PDB file of C-alpha atoms in Angstrom:
ATOM      1  CA  UNK A   1     103.389  50.264  96.400  1.00 68.00           C
ATOM      2  CA  UNK A   2     101.309  49.408  93.072  1.00 93.00           C
ATOM      3  CA  UNK A   3      98.268  49.337  93.532  1.00 97.00           C
ATOM      4  CA  UNK A   4      95.467  48.478  91.116  1.00 97.00           C
ATOM      5  CA  UNK A   5      92.580  51.929  92.107  1.00 97.00           C
ATOM      6  CA  UNK A   6      88.665  50.719  91.789  1.00 98.00           C
ATOM      7  CA  UNK A   7      87.665  51.261  88.877  1.00 97.00           C
ATOM      8  CA  UNK A   8      83.559  51.031  89.152  1.00 98.00           C
ATOM      9  CA  UNK A   9      83.388  51.271  93.540  1.00 97.00           C
ATOM     10  CA  UNK A  10      80.806  54.266  94.589  1.00 97.00           C
ATOM     11  CA  UNK A  11      79.218  53.059  91.130  1.00 97.00           C
ATOM     12  CA  UNK A  12      78.709  49.431  90.571  1.00 98.00           C
ATOM     13  CA  UNK A  13      78.993  49.122  94.330  1.00 98.00           C
ATOM     14  CA  UNK A  14      78.574  50.736  97.366  1.00 98.00           C
ATOM     15  CA  UNK A  15      82.253  52.715  97.651  1.00 97.00           C
ATOM     16  CA  UNK A  16      82.795  52.734 101.510  1.00 98.00           C
ATOM     17  CA  UNK A  17      83.154  49.584 103.749  1.00 98.00           C
ATOM     18  CA  UNK A  18      79.465  50.231 105.954  1.00 98.00           C
ATOM     19  CA  UNK A  19      77.552  50.153 102.661  1.00 98.00           C
ATOM     20  CA  UNK A  20      79.392  47.261 100.798  1.00 98.00           C
ATOM     21  CA  UNK A  21      79.086  44.981 103.785  1.00 98.00           C
ATOM     22  CA  UNK A  22      75.659  45.081 104.090  1.00 98.00           C
ATOM     23  CA  UNK A  23      75.050  45.003 100.375  1.00 98.00           C
ATOM     24  CA  UNK A  24      76.882  41.919 100.513  1.00 98.00           C
ATOM     25  CA  UNK A  25      75.113  40.759 103.629  1.00 98.00           C
ATOM     26  CA  UNK A  26      71.947  41.304 102.757  1.00 97.00           C
ATOM     27  CA  UNK A  27      72.740  39.050  98.967  1.00 97.00           C
ATOM     28  CA  UNK A  28      74.086  36.455 101.147  1.00 96.00           C
ATOM     29  CA  UNK A  29      71.059  35.857 103.521  1.00 94.00           C
ATOM     30  CA  UNK A  30      68.763  36.299 100.484  1.00 93.00           C
ATOM     31  CA  UNK A  31      70.463  33.388  98.770  1.00 91.00           C
ATOM     32  CA  UNK A  32      70.612  30.938 101.729  1.00 81.00           C
ATOM     33  CA  UNK A  33      67.055  30.840 101.995  1.00 73.00           C
ATOM     34  CA  UNK A  34      67.196  29.627  98.458  1.00 63.00           C
ATOM     35  CA  UNK A  35      69.646  26.776  98.704  1.00 59.00           C
ATOM     36  CA  UNK A  36      71.035  23.959 101.335  1.00 62.00           C
ATOM     37  CA  UNK A  37      74.641  22.284  99.978  1.00 69.00           C
ATOM     38  CA  UNK A  38      76.806  20.747 101.175  1.00 72.00           C
ATOM     39  CA  UNK A  39      80.705  20.140  99.556  1.00 77.00           C
ATOM     40  CA  UNK A  40      82.818  19.009 100.412  1.00 79.00           C
ATOM     41  CA  UNK A  41      85.806  20.331  99.282  1.00 90.00           C
ATOM     42  CA  UNK A  42      85.316  23.462  97.144  1.00 95.00           C
ATOM     43  CA  UNK A  43      87.388  24.449  94.422  1.00 97.00           C
ATOM     44  CA  UNK A  44      86.176  26.688  91.394  1.00 97.00           C
ATOM     45  CA  UNK A  45      83.271  29.471  91.333  1.00 98.00           C
ATOM     46  CA  UNK A  46      81.273  30.572  87.828  1.00 98.00           C
ATOM     47  CA  UNK A  47      80.249  34.235  88.950  1.00 98.00           C
ATOM     48  CA  UNK A  48      79.383  37.260  87.180  1.00 98.00           C
ATOM     49  CA  UNK A  49      80.288  41.082  87.175  1.00 98.00           C
ATOM     50  CA  UNK A  50      77.041  42.645  86.350  1.00 97.00           C
ATOM     51  CA  UNK A  51      77.484  46.075  88.723  1.00 97.00           C
ATOM     52  CA  UNK A  52      76.403  44.735  92.466  1.00 98.00           C
ATOM     53  CA  UNK A  53      71.910  45.411  92.338  1.00 96.00           C
ATOM     54  CA  UNK A  54      71.939  43.685  88.789  1.00 97.00           C
ATOM     55  CA  UNK A  55      74.133  40.003  89.452  1.00 97.00           C
ATOM     56  CA  UNK A  56      74.688  39.628  93.253  1.00 97.00           C
ATOM     57  CA  UNK A  57      71.765  38.316  94.245  1.00 97.00           C
ATOM     58  CA  UNK A  58      73.393  35.133  91.883  1.00 97.00           C
ATOM     59  CA  UNK A  59      76.864  35.825  92.866  1.00 98.00           C
ATOM     60  CA  UNK A  60      76.076  35.321  96.637  1.00 97.00           C
ATOM     61  CA  UNK A  61      74.774  31.724  95.786  1.00 95.00           C
ATOM     62  CA  UNK A  62      78.442  30.752  95.214  1.00 96.00           C
ATOM     63  CA  UNK A  63      80.320  32.907  97.498  1.00 97.00           C
ATOM     64  CA  UNK A  64      77.804  32.337 100.525  1.00 94.00           C
ATOM     65  CA  UNK A  65      80.052  28.160 100.142  1.00 94.00           C
ATOM     66  CA  UNK A  66      83.098  29.958 101.344  1.00 95.00           C
ATOM     67  CA  UNK A  67      82.214  30.381 104.536  1.00 91.00           C
ATOM     68  CA  UNK A  68      83.787  28.110 107.473  1.00 90.00           C
ATOM     69  CA  UNK A  69      86.878  28.107 104.349  1.00 94.00           C
ATOM     70  CA  UNK A  70      90.184  28.399 104.392  1.00 94.00           C
ATOM     71  CA  UNK A  71      92.610  28.893 101.067  1.00 97.00           C
ATOM     72  CA  UNK A  72      95.443  29.661 100.778  1.00 96.00           C
ATOM     73  CA  UNK A  73      95.030  31.631  97.247  1.00 98.00           C
ATOM     74  CA  UNK A  74      92.030  32.824  94.871  1.00 98.00           C
ATOM     75  CA  UNK A  75      92.599  33.316  91.076  1.00 98.00           C
ATOM     76  CA  UNK A  76      90.207  35.546  89.531  1.00 98.00           C
ATOM     77  CA  UNK A  77      89.966  34.762  85.232  1.00 98.00           C
ATOM     78  CA  UNK A  78      88.243  37.268  83.480  1.00 98.00           C
ATOM     79  CA  UNK A  79      87.669  39.055  80.167  1.00 98.00           C
ATOM     80  CA  UNK A  80      88.738  41.417  78.684  1.00 98.00           C
ATOM     81  CA  UNK A  81      86.250  44.360  78.252  1.00 97.00           C
ATOM     82  CA  UNK A  82      88.102  47.529  76.963  1.00 97.00           C
ATOM     83  CA  UNK A  83      91.318  45.851  75.792  1.00 97.00           C
ATOM     84  CA  UNK A  84      92.305  43.718  72.940  1.00 97.00           C
ATOM     85  CA  UNK A  85      95.048  41.007  73.029  1.00 98.00           C
ATOM     86  CA  UNK A  86      96.524  37.589  72.207  1.00 98.00           C
ATOM     87  CA  UNK A  87      96.774  35.876  76.044  1.00 98.00           C
ATOM     88  CA  UNK A  88      96.201  36.520  78.992  1.00 98.00           C
ATOM     89  CA  UNK A  89      97.719  39.893  81.620  1.00 98.00           C
ATOM     90  CA  UNK A  90      97.900  38.991  84.744  1.00 98.00           C
ATOM     91  CA  UNK A  91      98.627  41.535  87.362  1.00 97.00           C
ATOM     92  CA  UNK A  92     102.066  41.514  88.897  1.00 95.00           C
ATOM     93  CA  UNK A  93     101.759  44.848  91.390  1.00 92.00           C
ATOM     94  CA  UNK A  94     101.159  44.789  95.488  1.00 96.00           C
ATOM     95  CA  UNK A  95      97.404  44.594  95.128  1.00 97.00           C
ATOM     96  CA  UNK A  96      94.376  45.376  94.083  1.00 98.00           C
ATOM     97  CA  UNK A  97      91.923  47.985  95.842  1.00 98.00           C
ATOM     98  CA  UNK A  98      88.502  47.853  97.916  1.00 98.00           C
ATOM     99  CA  UNK A  99      86.532  49.502 100.540  1.00 98.00           C
ATOM    100  CA  UNK A 100      87.705  46.378 102.580  1.00 98.00           C
ATOM    101  CA  UNK A 101      91.049  47.195 101.895  1.00 97.00           C
ATOM    102  CA  UNK A 102      93.991  46.619  99.622  1.00 97.00           C
ATOM    103  CA  UNK A 103      93.626  43.136  98.433  1.00 98.00           C
ATOM    104  CA  UNK A 104      97.014  41.372  98.361  1.00 98.00           C
ATOM    105  CA  UNK A 105      98.671  39.605  95.218  1.00 98.00           C
ATOM    106  CA  UNK A 106      99.990  36.584  96.036  1.00 97.00           C
ATOM    107  CA  UNK A 107     103.256  37.582  94.062  1.00 96.00           C
ATOM    108  CA  UNK A 108     105.391  33.748  94.606  1.00 95.00           C
ATOM    109  CA  UNK A 109     102.055  31.945  92.556  1.00 96.00           C
ATOM    110  CA  UNK A 110     101.993  35.154  90.422  1.00 96.00           C
ATOM    111  CA  UNK A 111     105.269  34.210  88.624  1.00 95.00           C
ATOM    112  CA  UNK A 112     104.760  30.160  88.901  1.00 94.00           C
ATOM    113  CA  UNK A 113     101.765  31.100  86.670  1.00 95.00           C
ATOM    114  CA  UNK A 114     104.187  33.016  84.470  1.00 93.00           C
ATOM    115  CA  UNK A 115     106.582  30.024  84.403  1.00 89.00           C
ATOM    116  CA  UNK A 116     104.225  27.917  83.277  1.00 84.00           C
ATOM    117  CA  UNK A 117     103.006  29.323  80.600  1.00 91.00           C
ATOM    118  CA  UNK A 118     104.124  31.482  78.180  1.00 94.00           C
ATOM    119  CA  UNK A 119     100.851  33.171  77.088  1.00 96.00           C
ATOM    120  CA  UNK A 120     100.551  34.944  80.496  1.00 98.00           C
ATOM    121  CA  UNK A 121     102.018  37.901  80.502  1.00 97.00           C
ATOM    122  CA  UNK A 122     102.154  41.745  81.693  1.00 96.00           C
ATOM    123  CA  UNK A 123      99.487  43.668  80.102  1.00 96.00           C
ATOM    124  CA  UNK A 124      98.547  46.883  82.783  1.00 95.00           C
ATOM    125  CA  UNK A 125      96.145  48.507  79.915  1.00 97.00           C
ATOM    126  CA  UNK A 126      93.954  45.439  80.683  1.00 97.00           C
ATOM    127  CA  UNK A 127      94.069  46.226  83.976  1.00 98.00           C
ATOM    128  CA  UNK A 128      92.570  49.617  84.725  1.00 96.00           C
ATOM    129  CA  UNK A 129      89.133  49.697  83.695  1.00 97.00           C
ATOM    130  CA  UNK A 130      88.215  46.447  83.806  1.00 98.00           C
ATOM    131  CA  UNK A 131      85.572  45.050  86.191  1.00 98.00           C
ATOM    132  CA  UNK A 132      84.910  41.442  85.807  1.00 98.00           C
ATOM    133  CA  UNK A 133      87.858  40.892  88.803  1.00 98.00           C
ATOM    134  CA  UNK A 134      87.447  43.760  90.126  1.00 98.00           C
ATOM    135  CA  UNK A 135      83.259  42.706  90.862  1.00 98.00           C
ATOM    136  CA  UNK A 136      84.226  39.702  92.481  1.00 98.00           C
ATOM    137  CA  UNK A 137      86.005  41.281  95.216  1.00 98.00           C
ATOM    138  CA  UNK A 138      82.874  42.517  96.809  1.00 98.00           C
ATOM    139  CA  UNK A 139      82.263  39.523  98.156  1.00 98.00           C
ATOM    140  CA  UNK A 140      85.677  37.411  98.117  1.00 98.00           C
ATOM    141  CA  UNK A 141      87.053  40.244 100.132  1.00 97.00           C
ATOM    142  CA  UNK A 142      84.302  40.555 102.642  1.00 97.00           C
ATOM    143  CA  UNK A 143      83.770  36.518 103.228  1.00 97.00           C
ATOM    144  CA  UNK A 144      88.267  35.719 103.511  1.00 97.00           C
ATOM    145  CA  UNK A 145      89.419  38.533 104.131  1.00 95.00           C
ATOM    146  CA  UNK A 146      94.021  38.559 103.472  1.00 94.00           C
ATOM    147  CA  UNK A 147      93.703  35.165 101.331  1.00 97.00           C
ATOM    148  CA  UNK A 148      95.720  36.852  98.310  1.00 98.00           C
ATOM    149  CA  UNK A 149      94.526  36.342  95.004  1.00 98.00           C
ATOM    150  CA  UNK A 150      96.054  36.490  91.262  1.00 98.00           C
ATOM    151  CA  UNK A 151      94.682  38.125  89.184  1.00 98.00           C
ATOM    152  CA  UNK A 152      94.610  37.180  84.885  1.00 98.00           C
ATOM    153  CA  UNK A 153      92.153  38.961  82.627  1.00 98.00           C
ATOM    154  CA  UNK A 154      92.032  36.593  79.114  1.00 98.00           C
ATOM    155  CA  UNK A 155      92.346  39.086  76.047  1.00 98.00           C
ATOM    156  CA  UNK A 156      91.077  37.237  72.845  1.00 98.00           C
ATOM    157  CA  UNK A 157      89.150  33.882  74.432  1.00 98.00           C
ATOM    158  CA  UNK A 158      90.295  31.326  71.829  1.00 97.00           C
ATOM    159  CA  UNK A 159      90.028  27.276  71.902  1.00 98.00           C
ATOM    160  CA  UNK A 160      94.735  27.894  72.515  1.00 98.00           C
ATOM    161  CA  UNK A 161      94.170  30.163  75.009  1.00 98.00           C
ATOM    162  CA  UNK A 162      91.848  28.777  77.691  1.00 98.00           C
ATOM    163  CA  UNK A 163      93.223  25.123  77.306  1.00 97.00           C
ATOM    164  CA  UNK A 164      96.613  26.721  77.561  1.00 97.00           C
ATOM    165  CA  UNK A 165      95.218  28.533  80.990  1.00 98.00           C
ATOM    166  CA  UNK A 166      93.586  25.747  82.158  1.00 98.00           C
ATOM    167  CA  UNK A 167      96.586  23.867  82.101  1.00 97.00           C
ATOM    168  CA  UNK A 168      98.855  25.913  83.731  1.00 96.00           C
ATOM    169  CA  UNK A 169      96.654  26.758  86.964  1.00 97.00           C
ATOM    170  CA  UNK A 170      96.220  23.454  87.630  1.00 96.00           C
ATOM    171  CA  UNK A 171     100.001  23.272  86.957  1.00 95.00           C
ATOM    172  CA  UNK A 172     100.655  26.431  88.944  1.00 95.00           C
ATOM    173  CA  UNK A 173      98.669  25.499  91.945  1.00 95.00           C
ATOM    174  CA  UNK A 174      99.103  21.977  92.233  1.00 94.00           C
ATOM    175  CA  UNK A 175      99.892  21.508  96.185  1.00 93.00           C
ATOM    176  CA  UNK A 176      97.938  24.875  97.301  1.00 95.00           C
ATOM    177  CA  UNK A 177      94.411  24.820  98.346  1.00 96.00           C
ATOM    178  CA  UNK A 178      92.967  27.242  96.074  1.00 97.00           C
ATOM    179  CA  UNK A 179      89.888  29.048  94.704  1.00 98.00           C
ATOM    180  CA  UNK A 180      89.703  29.337  91.317  1.00 98.00           C
ATOM    181  CA  UNK A 181      86.703  31.792  90.313  1.00 98.00           C
ATOM    182  CA  UNK A 182      85.795  32.228  86.754  1.00 98.00           C
ATOM    183  CA  UNK A 183      83.721  35.316  86.235  1.00 98.00           C
ATOM    184  CA  UNK A 184      81.703  35.904  83.272  1.00 98.00           C
ATOM    185  CA  UNK A 185      78.014  37.291  82.524  1.00 97.00           C
ATOM    186  CA  UNK A 186      75.731  34.691  79.921  1.00 98.00           C
ATOM    187  CA  UNK A 187      74.428  35.643  76.609  1.00 96.00           C
ATOM    188  CA  UNK A 188      74.031  39.902  76.618  1.00 96.00           C
ATOM    189  CA  UNK A 189      70.885  42.054  75.537  1.00 95.00           C
ATOM    190  CA  UNK A 190      68.089  39.238  73.927  1.00 96.00           C
ATOM    191  CA  UNK A 191      64.761  39.207  75.297  1.00 96.00           C
ATOM    192  CA  UNK A 192      64.261  37.039  78.241  1.00 96.00           C
ATOM    193  CA  UNK A 193      63.032  33.933  76.273  1.00 97.00           C
ATOM    194  CA  UNK A 194      65.612  33.920  73.546  1.00 96.00           C
ATOM    195  CA  UNK A 195      68.144  34.827  76.690  1.00 95.00           C
ATOM    196  CA  UNK A 196      67.128  31.836  78.397  1.00 96.00           C
ATOM    197  CA  UNK A 197      67.204  29.611  75.600  1.00 96.00           C
ATOM    198  CA  UNK A 198      70.755  30.768  74.779  1.00 96.00           C
ATOM    199  CA  UNK A 199      72.263  30.231  78.512  1.00 97.00           C
ATOM    200  CA  UNK A 200      70.453  27.056  78.806  1.00 97.00           C
ATOM    201  CA  UNK A 201      73.350  25.795  76.450  1.00 97.00           C
ATOM    202  CA  UNK A 202      75.806  26.942  78.643  1.00 98.00           C
ATOM    203  CA  UNK A 203      73.811  25.876  81.964  1.00 98.00           C
ATOM    204  CA  UNK A 204      73.949  22.160  80.293  1.00 98.00           C
ATOM    205  CA  UNK A 205      77.612  22.185  79.997  1.00 98.00           C
ATOM    206  CA  UNK A 206      78.672  24.006  83.200  1.00 98.00           C
ATOM    207  CA  UNK A 207      75.828  20.226  84.960  1.00 96.00           C
ATOM    208  CA  UNK A 208      78.180  17.938  83.057  1.00 97.00           C
ATOM    209  CA  UNK A 209      81.227  19.704  84.165  1.00 97.00           C
ATOM    210  CA  UNK A 210      82.098  19.487  79.883  1.00 98.00           C
ATOM    211  CA  UNK A 211      84.958  22.436  79.712  1.00 98.00           C
ATOM    212  CA  UNK A 212      85.049  20.601  76.233  1.00 98.00           C
ATOM    213  CA  UNK A 213      81.868  21.045  75.409  1.00 98.00           C
ATOM    214  CA  UNK A 214      81.428  24.344  76.171  1.00 98.00           C
ATOM    215  CA  UNK A 215      84.350  25.017  74.485  1.00 98.00           C
ATOM    216  CA  UNK A 216      82.691  23.828  71.278  1.00 98.00           C
ATOM    217  CA  UNK A 217      79.822  25.115  72.492  1.00 97.00           C
ATOM    218  CA  UNK A 218      81.597  29.181  72.160  1.00 97.00           C
ATOM    219  CA  UNK A 219      83.112  28.534  69.436  1.00 96.00           C
ATOM    220  CA  UNK A 220      80.035  28.228  66.706  1.00 96.00           C
ATOM    221  CA  UNK A 221      78.197  31.319  68.897  1.00 96.00           C
ATOM    222  CA  UNK A 222      80.768  33.707  71.566  1.00 94.00           C
ATOM    223  CA  UNK A 223      78.102  35.294  72.489  1.00 93.00           C
ATOM    224  CA  UNK A 224      76.434  32.688  74.772  1.00 96.00           C
ATOM    225  CA  UNK A 225      78.639  33.941  77.843  1.00 97.00           C
ATOM    226  CA  UNK A 226      81.095  37.224  77.523  1.00 97.00           C
ATOM    227  CA  UNK A 227      84.214  34.846  79.553  1.00 97.00           C
ATOM    228  CA  UNK A 228      83.021  31.892  77.964  1.00 97.00           C
ATOM    229  CA  UNK A 229      87.134  31.603  77.841  1.00 98.00           C
ATOM    230  CA  UNK A 230      87.883  31.823  81.290  1.00 98.00           C
ATOM    231  CA  UNK A 231      85.006  29.585  82.320  1.00 98.00           C
ATOM    232  CA  UNK A 232      86.786  26.912  80.427  1.00 98.00           C
ATOM    233  CA  UNK A 233      90.024  27.452  81.364  1.00 98.00           C
ATOM    234  CA  UNK A 234      88.853  27.472  84.955  1.00 98.00           C
ATOM    235  CA  UNK A 235      86.457  24.272  85.046  1.00 98.00           C
ATOM    236  CA  UNK A 236      89.952  22.229  82.736  1.00 98.00           C
ATOM    237  CA  UNK A 237      92.189  23.621  85.621  1.00 98.00           C
ATOM    238  CA  UNK A 238      89.036  22.657  89.042  1.00 98.00           C
ATOM    239  CA  UNK A 239      89.176  19.258  86.706  1.00 97.00           C
ATOM    240  CA  UNK A 240      92.504  18.282  86.616  1.00 97.00           C
ATOM    241  CA  UNK A 241      93.580  19.946  90.668  1.00 96.00           C
ATOM    242  CA  UNK A 242      90.903  16.822  91.470  1.00 94.00           C
ATOM    243  CA  UNK A 243      86.856  18.281  91.249  1.00 95.00           C
ATOM    244  CA  UNK A 244      84.859  15.544  90.564  1.00 94.00           C
ATOM    245  CA  UNK A 245      81.400  17.805  90.522  1.00 95.00           C
ATOM    246  CA  UNK A 246      79.969  20.727  88.756  1.00 95.00           C
ATOM    247  CA  UNK A 247      76.630  22.436  90.349  1.00 94.00           C
ATOM    248  CA  UNK A 248      74.308  25.531  89.256  1.00 95.00           C
ATOM    249  CA  UNK A 249      73.663  27.021  92.408  1.00 94.00           C
ATOM    250  CA  UNK A 250      71.415  29.911  90.448  1.00 95.00           C
ATOM    251  CA  UNK A 251      70.611  31.731  87.093  1.00 97.00           C
ATOM    252  CA  UNK A 252      68.321  34.617  86.396  1.00 97.00           C
ATOM    253  CA  UNK A 253      68.520  37.976  84.302  1.00 96.00           C
ATOM    254  CA  UNK A 254      68.853  41.213  84.986  1.00 96.00           C
ATOM    255  CA  UNK A 255      65.606  42.183  84.378  1.00 95.00           C
ATOM    256  CA  UNK A 256      64.256  40.210  87.229  1.00 94.00           C
ATOM    257  CA  UNK A 257      66.303  43.493  89.071  1.00 94.00           C
ATOM    258  CA  UNK A 258      65.148  46.284  86.425  1.00 94.00           C
ATOM    259  CA  UNK A 259      61.590  44.599  85.085  1.00 95.00           C
ATOM    260  CA  UNK A 260      62.756  44.984  81.761  1.00 95.00           C
ATOM    261  CA  UNK A 261      62.598  41.550  80.173  1.00 96.00           C
ATOM    262  CA  UNK A 262      62.890  43.070  76.276  1.00 97.00           C
ATOM    263  CA  UNK A 263      66.755  42.967  76.123  1.00 96.00           C
ATOM    264  CA  UNK A 264      68.142  40.885  79.159  1.00 97.00           C
ATOM    265  CA  UNK A 265      71.811  40.052  80.685  1.00 97.00           C
ATOM    266  CA  UNK A 266      72.435  36.491  81.821  1.00 97.00           C
ATOM    267  CA  UNK A 267      73.856  35.948  84.963  1.00 98.00           C
ATOM    268  CA  UNK A 268      74.725  32.424  86.561  1.00 98.00           C
ATOM    269  CA  UNK A 269      76.184  31.161  90.004  1.00 97.00           C
ATOM    270  CA  UNK A 270      77.505  27.940  89.819  1.00 96.00           C
ATOM    271  CA  UNK A 271      80.814  25.776  92.281  1.00 96.00           C
ATOM    272  CA  UNK A 272      83.117  23.389  91.193  1.00 97.00           C
ATOM    273  CA  UNK A 273      84.545  20.411  93.412  1.00 96.00           C
ATOM    274  CA  UNK A 274      83.433  17.053  95.375  1.00 91.00           C
ATOM    275  CA  UNK A 275      79.586  17.171  96.861  1.00 87.00           C
ATOM    276  CA  UNK A 276      77.813  15.084  99.096  1.00 75.00           C
ATOM    277  CA  UNK A 277      74.803  13.040  97.658  1.00 51.00           C
ATOM    278  CA  UNK A 278      71.687  14.058  97.727  1.00 48.00           C
ATOM    279  CA  UNK A 279      72.699  17.551  96.974  1.00 44.00           C
ATOM    280  CA  UNK A 280      70.609  19.609  94.671  1.00 45.00           C
ATOM    281  CA  UNK A 281      71.781  20.059  91.161  1.00 42.00           C
ATOM    282  CA  UNK A 282      70.798  22.204  89.539  1.00 41.00           C
ATOM    283  CA  UNK A 283      68.034  25.234  90.815  1.00 41.00           C
TER     284      UNK A 283
END
């Protein structure tokens, strides 16, 4: 079996199932006290990918919406932090290793995506050290055990790549109950006030469900989000799949945990789908 081995288990998050479940459940419990939202149809999430201690409190606001829902497949789209390449790398092995067991890969869905877009291809080195997808699995594998995944790492985050991936995802997932997950942190290593101003641009675009507006902002300043391209692709695909609303659930920065506000990383949790009237649109 070709298994993508965990790269940051035991460092960025607990390496044993009991300890990881306890940490994830603690973040979920805290998030449940903060936000009340009724989602009629959940299509996509935007979630951060830093260490669980730092970004887990924010990610939990997105992943708590999985409770009581079933999906055929979860498509994870994240940026490549270590390997530069054109297009999008898909992993076609048996699955991803997690402390909760192997998260299986949906082979049929993966090959449908390959058939729908020439920008999607195998490029195994992109997945070896990459944490952007792995950091979604503590929540996903705990709350939706057994749901197969399609792991996608975006290389150079061009507007053409983001748009093409969004269109390909919508085509490949037609007829499936799919969850789309965009893995991204926001601005990096500015003081908290400067970070908040930069991050507000992304928050405003997500709140408006404006993938084109987000792409335009990223074209001017890619530093708004390390996974801006994945976010644009997922927002576009979710809209094409029928999502009508985008809700920002939580925002914080790393200084809220570390206490150091001089150089922070921004974290955002958002949901894409159809929400009942009266839901709070932004925290």
